[in-house]
PDB file of C-alpha atoms in Angstrom:
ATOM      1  CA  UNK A   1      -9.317   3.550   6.868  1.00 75.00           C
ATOM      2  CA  UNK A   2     -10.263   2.840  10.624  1.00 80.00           C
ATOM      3  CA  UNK A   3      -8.944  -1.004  10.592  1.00 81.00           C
ATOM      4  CA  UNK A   4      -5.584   1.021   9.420  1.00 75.00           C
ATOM      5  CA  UNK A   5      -5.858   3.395  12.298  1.00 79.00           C
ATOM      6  CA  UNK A   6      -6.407   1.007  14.873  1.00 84.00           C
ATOM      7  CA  UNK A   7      -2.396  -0.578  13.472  1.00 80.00           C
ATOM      8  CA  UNK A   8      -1.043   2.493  14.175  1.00 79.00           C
ATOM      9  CA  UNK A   9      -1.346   3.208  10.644  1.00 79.00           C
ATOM     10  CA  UNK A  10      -2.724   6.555   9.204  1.00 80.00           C
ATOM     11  CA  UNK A  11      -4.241   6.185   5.455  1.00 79.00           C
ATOM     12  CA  UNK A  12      -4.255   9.011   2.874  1.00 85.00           C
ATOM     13  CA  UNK A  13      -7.475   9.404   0.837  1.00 87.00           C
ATOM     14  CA  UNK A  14      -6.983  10.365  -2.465  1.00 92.00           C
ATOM     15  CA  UNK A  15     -10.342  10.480  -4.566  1.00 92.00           C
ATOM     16  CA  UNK A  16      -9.018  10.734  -8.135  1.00 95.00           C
ATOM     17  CA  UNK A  17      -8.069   6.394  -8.952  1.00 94.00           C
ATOM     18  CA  UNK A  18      -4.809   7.883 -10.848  1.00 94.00           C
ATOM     19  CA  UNK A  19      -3.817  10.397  -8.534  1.00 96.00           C
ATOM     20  CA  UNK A  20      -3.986   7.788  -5.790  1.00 94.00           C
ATOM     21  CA  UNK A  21      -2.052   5.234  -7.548  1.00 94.00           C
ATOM     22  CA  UNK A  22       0.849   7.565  -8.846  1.00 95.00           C
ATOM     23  CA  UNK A  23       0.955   8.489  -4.918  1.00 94.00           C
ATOM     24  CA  UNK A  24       1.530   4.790  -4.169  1.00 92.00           C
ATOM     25  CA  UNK A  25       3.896   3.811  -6.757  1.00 93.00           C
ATOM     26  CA  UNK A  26       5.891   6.616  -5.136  1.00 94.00           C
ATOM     27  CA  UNK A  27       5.283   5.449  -1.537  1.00 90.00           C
ATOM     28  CA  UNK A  28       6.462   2.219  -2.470  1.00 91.00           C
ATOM     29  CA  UNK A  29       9.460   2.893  -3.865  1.00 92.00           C
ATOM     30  CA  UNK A  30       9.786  -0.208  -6.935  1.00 87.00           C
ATOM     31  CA  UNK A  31       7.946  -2.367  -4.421  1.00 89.00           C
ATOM     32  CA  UNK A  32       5.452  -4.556  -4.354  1.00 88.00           C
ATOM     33  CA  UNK A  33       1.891  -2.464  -4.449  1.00 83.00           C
ATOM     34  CA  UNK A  34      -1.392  -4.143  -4.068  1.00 80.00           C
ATOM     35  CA  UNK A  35      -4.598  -2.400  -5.417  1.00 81.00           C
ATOM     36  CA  UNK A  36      -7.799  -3.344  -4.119  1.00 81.00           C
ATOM     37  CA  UNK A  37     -11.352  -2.513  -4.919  1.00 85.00           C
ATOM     38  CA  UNK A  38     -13.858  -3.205  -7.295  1.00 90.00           C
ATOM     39  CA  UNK A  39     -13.374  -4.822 -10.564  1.00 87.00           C
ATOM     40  CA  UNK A  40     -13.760  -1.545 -12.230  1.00 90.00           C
ATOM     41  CA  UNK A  41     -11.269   0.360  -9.952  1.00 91.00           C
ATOM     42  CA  UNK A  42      -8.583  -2.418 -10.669  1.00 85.00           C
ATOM     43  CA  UNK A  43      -9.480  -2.273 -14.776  1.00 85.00           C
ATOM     44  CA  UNK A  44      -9.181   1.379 -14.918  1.00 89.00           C
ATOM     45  CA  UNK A  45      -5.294   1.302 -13.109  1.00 90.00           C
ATOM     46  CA  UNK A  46      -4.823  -1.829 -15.024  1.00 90.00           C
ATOM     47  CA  UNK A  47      -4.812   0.109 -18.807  1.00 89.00           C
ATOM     48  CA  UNK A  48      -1.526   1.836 -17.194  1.00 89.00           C
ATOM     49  CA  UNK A  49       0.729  -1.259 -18.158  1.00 89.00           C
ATOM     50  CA  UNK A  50      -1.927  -3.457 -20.373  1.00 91.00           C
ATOM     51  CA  UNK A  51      -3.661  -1.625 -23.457  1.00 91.00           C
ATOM     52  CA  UNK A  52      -7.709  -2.692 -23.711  1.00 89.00           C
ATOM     53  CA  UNK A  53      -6.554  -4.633 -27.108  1.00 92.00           C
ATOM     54  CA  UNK A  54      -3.589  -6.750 -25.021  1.00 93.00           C
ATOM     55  CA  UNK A  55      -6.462  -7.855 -22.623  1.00 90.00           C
ATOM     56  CA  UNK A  56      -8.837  -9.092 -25.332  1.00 92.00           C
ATOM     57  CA  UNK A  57      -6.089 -10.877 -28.000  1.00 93.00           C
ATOM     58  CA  UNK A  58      -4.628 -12.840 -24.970  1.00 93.00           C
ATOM     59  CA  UNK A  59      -7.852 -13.648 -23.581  1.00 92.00           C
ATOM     60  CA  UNK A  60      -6.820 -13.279 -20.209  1.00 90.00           C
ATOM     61  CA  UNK A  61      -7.303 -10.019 -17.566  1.00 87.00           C
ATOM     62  CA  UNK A  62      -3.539  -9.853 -16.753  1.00 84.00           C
ATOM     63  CA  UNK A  63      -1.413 -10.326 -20.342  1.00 88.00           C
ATOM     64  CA  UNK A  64       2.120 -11.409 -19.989  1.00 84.00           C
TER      65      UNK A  64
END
């Protein structure tokens, strides 16, 4: 949050990982949106377009 105030930028915390990302996706408007964080943060937001199951019969952590 401060390296995004010092470019003029002013973050919005949002504590709840789905709240936060349904706030983005409407920020960016069908843009591109990058989610960072820990592995876990990224797995939990991931099961919003990839089911557990498509992750393990693919074999891969982003299915196609």
């Amino acid at each position: 949050a401060g390296l995004l105030r010092t470019a003029s930028c002013e973050p919005e915390i949002i504590p709840d990982p789905e709240a936060a990302l349904n706030r983005a996706l409407l920020l960016a408007r069908g843009g591109t949106l990058l989610i960072t964080g820990s592995f876990y943060l990224c797995g939990e937001l991931r099961e919003r377009w990839y089911s557990k199951e498509q992750v393990v019969l693919q074999q891969t952590s982003w299915p196609v």
